[in-house]
């Protein structure tokens, strides 16, 4: 029983990272109907920005954290401006392929710049562990959980209660009608990319701290899993991404503990297949028909 | 000076001339009608005026400024608002939220302000109050917290008007506001359009199929057929014009 709860805790802290990445997928999808496959690589860049902030600039955790978020926000906006904006009226598949191209560019650009060698992440947080009668919770896990929760609450407030959030929801509903309400659609899209990418950057740094190891291709697998998480919760739905991310993390932890860790990656895709078969709109999604 | 004028405005879709050489003049405080049979190009005119599509040739002058190539949101910010023939509300939001979104143009916020939400509560309160006032004028106050999708067709049209009004326009473009309304609702709408024009001191350009509505409230009417202007003038002049009768009204109407 202790083992089960232990795995739940591990799963939730991993899952909150997936949730942070999944939020970016889902927000971008919600607003321009694009699965931004470069999103996992933005997360990787966030981890590297954090790495440089702490090793080269010798910054402590929080400044480094903010820098990773800000750096990724800018990167997300630049990618949108250069790669996606010119394709605003192109077919979806063109955008999708462009996103894969951007993904490769970031991955191999980073390998070119940094070599493919994994790097050891500095220890930014205390490594102390709490022991609750056999249940071990590390400070890092708590930290990840708290930071992820705070970010998610902030995002929720932003989307639900601010003018910018309302503009985002209006744009995701009907771009043209939103423009005719005086909303600058281009800047709302840009803002959405900035937000989503900042969350990915935060996740990147947290993972670096958690696993102590980063490399230029580290974004591929978490990127795909976060995508599955977004689909699981219902793509385009912000709370869905949070729920999906947590479920994915827990499923992965439980499977690797009680079945075999060989299946830890497979479980993500099994979930994807099952959800597409049973409830393609996702757990929180409503059945909709694509408008023609 | 005219509030809105177009100079030989044309729109071609492939080989089809949807609108050719349109010259509209709309003075301050005018209530003008734009009529014509189905496919005459009326909605295309609205799309060009509001910046949703760019005209193939010609110019749109609004309030003394050439707005032909401005993006839609900037045209809205300069004081032109429109409604849609096929209702395009933000259906999953409430009526109040729909209207509040349109108040965006009066609240300038920077990226950081939005992020930090400086004095958010104060702003929100003001916007909510103005939005409720507008809904009150349109008789929708009791619907404020309903989801827009759940309203009747006629009510949704009114919400579209409220939403357009919230951008505080000088010129309101109404695309078939009476479509789907019963005669009673249409009559109320006529009164309402007259009332908001007076109370808010604005000009209205109206596309409409309902002849009673157009003839009843418009001071000037422009008639389009196959993208060409075939008649222009007062309701009486238009009604008597043989080309209009032939193209549009049909003999039994006259």
Coordinates of C-alpha atoms in Angstrom, one line a residue:
Chain A
X1 CA 0.0 0.0 0.0
X2 CA 2.8 2.4 0.9
X3 CA 4.4 1.4 -2.5
X4 CA 1.2 2.4 -4.2
X5 CA 1.0 5.8 -2.6
X6 CA 4.7 6.3 -3.2
X7 CA 4.1 5.8 -6.9
X8 CA 1.1 8.1 -6.8
X9 CA 3.3 10.9 -5.4
X10 CA 6.0 10.2 -8.0
X11 CA 3.3 10.1 -10.7
X12 CA 1.7 13.4 -9.6
X13 CA 5.0 15.3 -9.6
X14 CA 5.9 13.9 -13.1
X15 CA 2.3 14.5 -14.2
X16 CA 2.3 18.1 -13.2
X17 CA 5.3 18.6 -15.5
X18 CA 3.4 16.9 -18.3
X19 CA 0.5 19.1 -17.5
X20 CA 2.6 22.3 -17.9
X21 CA 3.7 21.2 -21.3
X22 CA 0.3 20.0 -22.3
X23 CA -1.2 23.4 -21.5
X24 CA 0.9 25.0 -24.2
X25 CA -0.2 22.4 -26.8
X26 CA -3.8 22.9 -25.9
X27 CA -3.7 26.7 -25.8
X28 CA -2.1 26.9 -29.2
X29 CA -4.5 24.3 -30.6
X30 CA -7.4 26.1 -29.2
X31 CA -6.4 29.3 -30.8
X32 CA -5.1 28.4 -34.3
X33 CA -6.0 24.6 -34.5
X34 CA -2.3 23.7 -34.8
X35 CA -0.6 20.8 -33.0
X36 CA 2.6 22.6 -32.4
X37 CA 5.1 19.7 -32.6
X38 CA 7.9 22.1 -31.8
X39 CA 6.5 22.6 -28.3
X40 CA 8.5 19.8 -26.7
X41 CA 11.6 21.4 -28.1
X42 CA 10.7 24.7 -26.6
X43 CA 10.6 22.9 -23.3
X44 CA 14.1 21.6 -24.1
X45 CA 15.3 25.1 -24.8
X46 CA 13.9 26.2 -21.5
X47 CA 16.0 23.5 -19.7
X48 CA 19.1 24.8 -21.5
X49 CA 18.3 28.5 -20.7
X50 CA 18.0 27.4 -17.0
X51 CA 21.2 25.5 -17.3
X52 CA 23.1 28.6 -18.6
X53 CA 21.5 30.9 -16.1
X54 CA 22.6 28.8 -13.2
X55 CA 26.1 27.7 -14.4
X56 CA 27.4 30.5 -16.5
X57 CA 25.5 33.4 -14.9
X58 CA 25.5 31.7 -11.5
X59 CA 21.9 32.7 -10.8
X60 CA 19.9 31.1 -8.0
X61 CA 16.8 29.2 -8.7
X62 CA 14.1 31.8 -9.0
X63 CA 15.9 34.3 -11.3
X64 CA 16.9 31.3 -13.5
X65 CA 13.4 30.1 -13.5
X66 CA 12.0 33.4 -14.6
X67 CA 14.7 33.7 -17.2
X68 CA 13.8 30.3 -18.7
X69 CA 10.2 31.3 -18.8
X70 CA 10.9 34.7 -20.4
X71 CA 13.4 33.2 -22.8
X72 CA 10.9 30.6 -24.0
X73 CA 8.1 33.1 -24.2
X74 CA 10.2 35.2 -26.6
X75 CA 11.3 32.1 -28.5
X76 CA 7.6 31.0 -28.9
X77 CA 6.6 34.4 -30.2
X78 CA 9.5 34.4 -32.7
X79 CA 8.6 30.9 -34.0
X80 CA 5.0 32.0 -34.4
X81 CA 6.0 35.2 -36.2
X82 CA 8.5 33.6 -38.6
X83 CA 7.2 30.1 -39.2
X84 CA 3.4 30.1 -38.6
X85 CA 2.1 33.6 -39.2
X86 CA 2.9 33.6 -42.9
X87 CA 0.8 30.4 -43.2
X88 CA -2.3 31.8 -41.4
X89 CA -4.5 31.0 -44.4
X90 CA -2.7 27.8 -45.5
X91 CA -4.2 24.4 -45.1
X92 CA -3.7 22.8 -41.6
X93 CA -1.4 20.1 -42.9
X94 CA 1.1 22.8 -44.2
X95 CA 1.2 24.2 -40.7
X96 CA 1.6 20.8 -39.1
X97 CA 4.6 19.9 -41.4
X98 CA 6.1 23.3 -40.7
X99 CA 5.8 22.6 -37.0
X100 CA 7.7 19.3 -37.4
X101 CA 10.4 21.3 -39.4
X102 CA 10.7 23.8 -36.5
X103 CA 11.0 20.9 -34.1
X104 CA 13.9 19.5 -36.0
X105 CA 15.5 22.9 -36.4
X106 CA 15.5 23.4 -32.6
X107 CA 16.7 19.9 -31.8
X108 CA 19.6 19.8 -34.3
X109 CA 20.3 23.5 -33.9
X110 CA 20.9 22.8 -30.3
X111 CA 23.0 19.7 -31.1
X112 CA 25.1 21.8 -33.4
X113 CA 25.5 24.6 -30.9
X114 CA 25.9 22.5 -27.8
X115 CA 27.0 19.0 -29.0
X116 CA 24.7 16.0 -28.3
X117 CA 26.4 15.3 -24.9
X118 CA 24.0 15.2 -22.0
X119 CA 24.8 17.8 -19.3
X120 CA 24.6 17.4 -15.6
X121 CA 22.2 20.0 -14.1
X122 CA 23.4 21.8 -11.1
X123 CA 21.6 21.2 -7.8
X124 CA 19.4 24.2 -7.4
X125 CA 17.1 22.9 -4.7
X126 CA 17.8 21.1 -1.4
X127 CA 17.9 17.4 -1.8
X128 CA 16.3 16.8 1.6
X129 CA 13.6 14.1 1.7
X130 CA 10.7 13.8 4.0
X131 CA 9.8 10.4 5.4
X132 CA 6.2 9.9 6.3
X133 CA 6.2 6.5 7.8
X134 CA 7.8 4.9 4.8
X135 CA 6.4 7.3 2.2
X136 CA 9.3 9.3 0.8
X137 CA 8.7 12.8 -0.6
X138 CA 11.6 14.9 -1.8
X139 CA 11.7 18.6 -1.5
X140 CA 12.1 18.7 -5.3
X141 CA 8.9 16.8 -5.8
X142 CA 7.1 19.2 -3.5
X143 CA 8.6 22.1 -5.2
X144 CA 7.6 20.9 -8.7
X145 CA 4.1 20.3 -7.5
X146 CA 3.8 23.7 -5.9
X147 CA 5.3 25.6 -8.7
X148 CA 3.2 23.8 -11.3
X149 CA 0.0 24.4 -9.3
X150 CA 0.8 28.1 -8.9
X151 CA 1.4 28.4 -12.6
X152 CA -1.8 26.6 -13.4
X153 CA -3.8 28.7 -11.1
X154 CA -2.3 31.9 -12.6
X155 CA -3.1 30.6 -16.0
X156 CA -6.6 29.8 -15.1
X157 CA -7.1 33.3 -13.7
X158 CA -5.6 34.8 -16.8
X159 CA -7.8 32.9 -19.2
X160 CA -11.0 33.2 -17.2
X161 CA -10.9 36.6 -15.6
X162 CA -8.8 39.0 -17.6
X163 CA -9.5 40.9 -20.8
X164 CA -6.5 39.2 -22.5
X165 CA -8.0 35.9 -21.5
X166 CA -11.4 36.9 -22.9
X167 CA -9.8 38.0 -26.1
X168 CA -8.1 34.6 -26.3
X169 CA -11.4 32.8 -25.9
X170 CA -13.1 35.1 -28.4
X171 CA -10.3 34.5 -31.0
X172 CA -10.4 30.7 -30.4
X173 CA -14.2 30.8 -31.0
X174 CA -14.2 33.0 -34.2
X175 CA -11.2 34.9 -35.4
X176 CA -13.0 37.1 -37.8
X177 CA -15.8 38.1 -35.4
X178 CA -13.2 38.8 -32.8
X179 CA -11.3 41.1 -35.2
X180 CA -14.5 42.9 -35.8
X181 CA -14.9 43.5 -32.0
X182 CA -11.6 45.4 -32.3
X183 CA -9.4 42.6 -31.0
X184 CA -6.0 42.5 -32.6
X185 CA -6.0 38.8 -33.5
X186 CA -2.4 38.7 -34.4
X187 CA -1.2 39.9 -31.0
X188 CA -3.6 37.6 -29.2
X189 CA -2.1 34.6 -31.1
X190 CA 1.4 35.9 -30.3
X191 CA 0.4 36.3 -26.6
X192 CA -0.9 32.7 -26.6
X193 CA 2.3 31.4 -27.9
X194 CA 4.3 33.4 -25.3
X195 CA 2.2 32.0 -22.5
X196 CA 2.3 28.4 -23.6
X197 CA 6.0 28.6 -24.3
X198 CA 6.7 30.2 -20.9
X199 CA 5.0 27.2 -19.2
X200 CA 7.1 24.8 -21.3
X201 CA 10.2 26.7 -20.3
X202 CA 9.2 26.4 -16.6
X203 CA 8.7 22.7 -17.1
X204 CA 12.1 22.3 -18.8
X205 CA 13.9 23.8 -15.9
X206 CA 11.9 21.8 -13.3
X207 CA 12.7 18.6 -15.2
X208 CA 16.4 19.5 -15.3
X209 CA 16.3 20.0 -11.6
X210 CA 14.4 16.7 -11.0
X211 CA 16.4 14.4 -13.3
X212 CA 19.7 16.3 -13.1
X213 CA 20.4 15.7 -16.7
X214 CA 19.5 17.5 -19.9
X215 CA 20.3 16.9 -23.6
X216 CA 19.2 18.5 -26.9
X217 CA 16.8 15.6 -27.7
X218 CA 15.2 15.5 -24.2
X219 CA 12.0 17.3 -25.5
X220 CA 10.9 14.6 -27.9
X221 CA 9.4 12.0 -25.5
X222 CA 7.9 14.4 -22.9
X223 CA 6.6 16.5 -25.9
X224 CA 4.8 13.5 -27.3
X225 CA 3.5 12.5 -23.9
X226 CA 2.2 15.9 -23.1
X227 CA 0.5 15.9 -26.5
X228 CA -1.2 12.6 -25.5
X229 CA -2.1 14.3 -22.2
X230 CA -3.7 17.2 -24.0
X231 CA -5.7 14.8 -26.2
X232 CA -6.6 12.8 -23.2
X233 CA -8.1 15.8 -21.4
X234 CA -9.6 17.1 -24.6
X235 CA -7.5 19.2 -26.9
X236 CA -8.2 22.9 -26.8
X237 CA -9.6 22.7 -23.2
X238 CA -7.3 24.3 -20.6
X239 CA -8.5 22.3 -17.5
X240 CA -8.4 19.2 -19.7
X241 CA -4.7 19.5 -20.2
X242 CA -4.1 19.7 -16.4
X243 CA -6.2 16.6 -15.8
X244 CA -4.7 14.8 -18.7
X245 CA -1.2 15.6 -17.6
X246 CA -1.7 14.4 -14.1
X247 CA -3.4 11.2 -15.3
X248 CA -0.5 10.5 -17.7
X249 CA 2.1 11.0 -15.0
X250 CA 0.3 8.7 -12.5
X251 CA -0.3 6.0 -15.2
X252 CA 3.3 6.1 -16.1
X253 CA 4.5 5.8 -12.5
X254 CA 2.1 3.0 -11.7
X255 CA 2.9 1.0 -14.9
X256 CA 6.6 1.2 -14.4
X257 CA 6.3 0.2 -10.7
X258 CA 3.8 -2.6 -11.0
X259 CA 4.2 -3.9 -14.5
X260 CA 7.6 -3.1 -16.0
X261 CA 9.5 0.1 -16.6
X262 CA 9.9 -1.1 -20.2
X263 CA 6.3 -0.2 -20.7
X264 CA 6.6 3.3 -19.2
X265 CA 6.7 5.0 -22.7
X266 CA 4.3 2.5 -24.2
X267 CA 1.6 3.3 -21.7
X268 CA 1.3 6.9 -23.1
X269 CA 0.6 5.6 -26.6
X270 CA -1.7 2.9 -25.4
X271 CA -3.7 5.6 -23.7
X272 CA -3.7 7.7 -26.9
X273 CA -5.1 4.7 -28.9
X274 CA -7.7 3.9 -26.3
X275 CA -8.9 7.5 -25.9
X276 CA -9.1 7.9 -29.7
X277 CA -11.2 4.7 -29.9
X278 CA -13.5 5.4 -27.0
X279 CA -13.8 9.1 -26.5
X280 CA -11.9 11.0 -29.2
X281 CA -13.0 14.4 -27.9
X282 CA -11.1 13.7 -24.7
X283 CA -12.3 13.3 -21.1
X284 CA -13.6 16.9 -20.7
X285 CA -14.3 17.4 -24.4
X286 CA -17.7 17.7 -25.9
X287 CA -18.5 16.0 -29.1
X288 CA -18.4 18.6 -31.9
X289 CA -18.7 18.5 -35.6
X290 CA -16.0 20.2 -37.6
X291 CA -17.7 23.2 -39.2
X292 CA -17.3 23.3 -43.0
Chain B
X1 CA -18.3 65.6 -45.4
X2 CA -19.5 62.1 -45.8
X3 CA -18.9 59.7 -43.0
X4 CA -18.5 56.8 -45.4
X5 CA -17.8 56.9 -49.1
X6 CA -16.6 54.3 -51.5
X7 CA -14.9 55.1 -54.8
X8 CA -15.5 52.6 -57.6
X9 CA -15.2 49.7 -55.2
X10 CA -15.0 46.3 -57.0
X11 CA -14.5 42.7 -55.9
X12 CA -13.8 39.9 -58.2
X13 CA -13.8 36.2 -57.1
X14 CA -12.1 34.4 -59.9
X15 CA -14.2 35.2 -62.9
X16 CA -17.1 36.4 -60.9
X17 CA -17.6 40.1 -60.4
X18 CA -19.4 40.1 -57.1
X19 CA -19.4 43.9 -56.8
X20 CA -18.5 46.3 -59.5
X21 CA -17.9 50.0 -59.3
X22 CA -19.9 50.7 -56.2
X23 CA -20.0 54.3 -55.1
X24 CA -21.8 54.7 -51.8
X25 CA -22.2 57.9 -49.9
X26 CA -23.3 57.9 -46.3
X27 CA -23.7 61.1 -44.3
X28 CA -23.4 61.5 -40.5
X29 CA -26.6 60.2 -38.9
X30 CA -27.9 58.7 -42.1
X31 CA -30.0 55.5 -42.0
X32 CA -29.4 54.0 -45.4
X33 CA -30.6 50.7 -46.8
X34 CA -28.7 48.4 -49.1
X35 CA -31.0 46.0 -50.9
X36 CA -30.9 43.6 -53.8
X37 CA -31.8 40.0 -54.7
X38 CA -29.9 37.1 -53.4
X39 CA -26.3 37.0 -54.7
X40 CA -26.4 40.7 -55.6
X41 CA -23.2 41.3 -53.6
X42 CA -24.6 43.0 -50.5
X43 CA -22.7 41.0 -47.9
X44 CA -19.6 41.3 -50.0
X45 CA -19.9 45.0 -49.7
X46 CA -20.1 44.7 -45.9
X47 CA -17.1 42.4 -45.9
X48 CA -15.1 45.0 -47.9
X49 CA -16.2 47.9 -45.7
X50 CA -15.3 46.1 -42.5
X51 CA -11.9 44.9 -43.7
X52 CA -12.7 41.2 -43.8
X53 CA -11.8 41.0 -47.4
X54 CA -9.7 43.5 -49.4
X55 CA -11.4 44.9 -52.5
X56 CA -9.9 44.1 -55.9
X57 CA -10.0 47.8 -56.8
X58 CA -11.4 51.0 -55.4
X59 CA -11.2 52.8 -52.1
X60 CA -13.1 53.0 -48.8
X61 CA -13.0 56.4 -47.1
X62 CA -14.3 56.4 -43.6
X63 CA -14.4 59.5 -41.5
X64 CA -12.0 61.3 -43.8
X65 CA -9.4 58.4 -43.8
X66 CA -8.6 55.8 -46.4
X67 CA -9.2 52.6 -44.6
X68 CA -9.1 50.3 -47.7
X69 CA -6.1 48.4 -46.6
X70 CA -6.5 48.5 -42.8
X71 CA -6.9 45.2 -40.9
X72 CA -10.4 44.5 -39.6
X73 CA -9.6 45.2 -35.9
X74 CA -8.2 48.7 -36.7
X75 CA -11.3 49.5 -38.8
X76 CA -13.4 48.6 -35.8
X77 CA -11.2 50.8 -33.6
X78 CA -11.9 53.7 -35.9
X79 CA -15.6 53.3 -35.3
X80 CA -17.2 50.9 -37.7
X81 CA -19.1 47.9 -36.3
X82 CA -21.1 45.2 -38.0
X83 CA -23.4 42.3 -37.4
X84 CA -23.5 39.1 -39.4
X85 CA -26.2 37.6 -41.6
X86 CA -25.5 34.2 -40.1
X87 CA -25.1 34.9 -36.4
X88 CA -21.5 34.8 -35.2
X89 CA -21.7 35.2 -31.5
X90 CA -19.2 33.6 -29.2
X91 CA -21.7 30.9 -28.5
X92 CA -20.1 29.2 -25.5
X93 CA -19.8 32.4 -23.6
X94 CA -22.6 34.2 -21.8
X95 CA -24.4 37.1 -23.3
X96 CA -22.7 39.5 -20.9
X97 CA -19.2 38.2 -21.8
X98 CA -20.0 38.6 -25.5
X99 CA -20.7 42.2 -25.0
X100 CA -17.8 42.8 -22.6
X101 CA -15.3 41.4 -25.1
X102 CA -16.4 44.1 -27.5
X103 CA -15.5 46.8 -24.9
X104 CA -11.9 45.9 -25.5
X105 CA -11.4 48.8 -27.8
X106 CA -11.8 51.3 -25.0
X107 CA -9.5 49.6 -22.6
X108 CA -5.9 49.8 -23.7
X109 CA -3.7 47.4 -21.8
X110 CA -0.1 46.5 -22.2
X111 CA 1.2 43.0 -22.1
X112 CA 2.6 43.5 -18.6
X113 CA -0.6 45.1 -17.3
X114 CA -2.6 42.2 -18.6
X115 CA -0.1 39.8 -17.1
X116 CA -0.1 41.5 -13.7
X117 CA -3.7 42.7 -14.0
X118 CA -3.2 46.0 -12.3
X119 CA -6.5 47.4 -11.1
X120 CA -8.4 44.6 -12.8
X121 CA -11.3 44.7 -10.4
X122 CA -12.0 48.4 -11.2
X123 CA -11.8 47.9 -14.9
X124 CA -14.0 44.8 -14.8
X125 CA -16.6 46.6 -12.8
X126 CA -16.8 49.5 -15.2
X127 CA -17.0 47.3 -18.2
X128 CA -19.6 45.1 -16.7
X129 CA -21.7 48.2 -15.9
X130 CA -21.5 49.6 -19.4
X131 CA -22.3 46.2 -20.9
X132 CA -25.3 45.8 -18.7
X133 CA -26.5 49.3 -19.7
X134 CA -26.3 48.3 -23.3
X135 CA -28.2 45.0 -22.7
X136 CA -30.8 47.0 -20.9
X137 CA -31.3 49.3 -23.9
X138 CA -31.8 46.2 -26.1
X139 CA -34.1 44.6 -23.5
X140 CA -31.7 41.8 -22.9
X141 CA -30.8 42.5 -19.3
X142 CA -32.5 39.4 -17.9
X143 CA -30.6 37.3 -20.4
X144 CA -27.1 38.5 -19.4
X145 CA -26.0 35.3 -17.7
X146 CA -27.4 32.9 -20.3
X147 CA -25.1 31.2 -22.6
X148 CA -25.4 32.9 -26.0
X149 CA -26.2 29.7 -27.8
X150 CA -29.3 29.1 -25.8
X151 CA -31.1 32.3 -26.8
X152 CA -33.8 32.4 -29.4
X153 CA -32.8 33.4 -32.9
X154 CA -34.3 36.9 -32.6
X155 CA -32.5 37.5 -29.2
X156 CA -29.2 36.3 -30.6
X157 CA -29.6 39.0 -33.3
X158 CA -30.1 41.6 -30.6
X159 CA -27.0 40.4 -28.8
X160 CA -25.1 40.8 -32.0
X161 CA -26.3 44.4 -32.2
X162 CA -25.4 44.9 -28.5
X163 CA -22.0 43.5 -29.1
X164 CA -21.5 45.8 -32.1
X165 CA -22.7 48.8 -30.1
X166 CA -20.2 48.0 -27.4
X167 CA -17.4 48.9 -29.7
X168 CA -19.0 52.4 -29.7
X169 CA -19.2 52.8 -33.4
X170 CA -20.0 55.9 -35.5
X171 CA -21.3 53.6 -38.2
X172 CA -23.2 50.4 -37.6
X173 CA -23.5 47.9 -40.4
X174 CA -26.5 45.6 -39.9
X175 CA -26.6 42.5 -42.1
X176 CA -30.2 41.3 -42.3
X177 CA -31.0 42.1 -38.7
X178 CA -34.6 41.0 -39.1
X179 CA -33.9 37.6 -40.7
X180 CA -35.6 34.9 -38.7
X181 CA -37.8 37.3 -36.8
X182 CA -41.5 37.3 -36.7
X183 CA -43.5 40.4 -37.7
X184 CA -43.9 41.5 -34.1
X185 CA -40.2 41.2 -33.4
X186 CA -39.4 43.0 -36.7
X187 CA -41.5 45.9 -35.6
X188 CA -39.8 46.1 -32.3
X189 CA -36.5 45.9 -34.1
X190 CA -37.5 48.9 -36.3
X191 CA -38.2 51.0 -33.3
X192 CA -35.0 49.8 -31.7
X193 CA -32.8 50.7 -34.7
X194 CA -34.4 54.2 -34.7
X195 CA -33.9 54.6 -31.0
X196 CA -30.2 53.6 -30.9
X197 CA -29.5 55.8 -33.9
X198 CA -30.9 58.8 -32.0
X199 CA -29.6 57.9 -28.5
X200 CA -26.1 57.0 -29.6
X201 CA -25.9 59.5 -32.4
X202 CA -24.7 57.1 -35.1
X203 CA -25.2 56.2 -38.7
X204 CA -26.6 52.9 -39.9
X205 CA -26.2 51.0 -43.1
X206 CA -28.7 48.2 -43.3
X207 CA -28.9 45.1 -45.5
X208 CA -32.4 43.7 -45.4
X209 CA -34.8 41.5 -47.2
X210 CA -37.8 42.6 -45.2
X211 CA -39.3 45.3 -47.4
X212 CA -41.5 46.8 -44.7
X213 CA -38.5 47.3 -42.5
X214 CA -36.3 48.9 -45.2
X215 CA -39.1 51.1 -46.7
X216 CA -40.3 52.0 -43.2
X217 CA -37.1 53.3 -41.7
X218 CA -34.5 54.0 -44.3
X219 CA -34.2 57.5 -45.7
X220 CA -32.0 56.5 -48.6
X221 CA -31.8 53.2 -50.4
X222 CA -29.2 51.7 -52.7
X223 CA -30.2 48.8 -54.8
X224 CA -27.7 46.3 -56.1
X225 CA -28.2 43.6 -58.7
X226 CA -25.4 41.4 -60.0
X227 CA -22.9 43.6 -58.2
X228 CA -24.1 46.8 -60.0
X229 CA -25.9 49.7 -58.5
X230 CA -29.2 49.9 -60.4
X231 CA -31.0 52.5 -58.3
X232 CA -30.4 55.0 -55.5
X233 CA -32.7 57.4 -53.7
X234 CA -35.6 57.7 -51.3
X235 CA -37.8 54.8 -50.7
X236 CA -40.5 56.3 -52.9
X237 CA -38.0 56.8 -55.8
X238 CA -36.7 53.3 -55.4
X239 CA -40.1 51.8 -55.2
X240 CA -41.1 53.6 -58.4
X241 CA -37.9 52.7 -60.4
X242 CA -38.8 50.2 -63.1
X243 CA -35.3 48.6 -63.1
X244 CA -35.8 47.8 -59.4
X245 CA -39.2 46.5 -59.9
X246 CA -37.9 44.3 -62.7
X247 CA -34.8 43.1 -60.9
X248 CA -36.0 42.7 -57.4
X249 CA -39.4 43.7 -56.1
X250 CA -41.5 41.8 -58.6
X251 CA -44.7 43.1 -59.9
X252 CA -47.0 41.7 -57.2
X253 CA -45.2 43.7 -54.5
X254 CA -45.8 47.1 -56.1

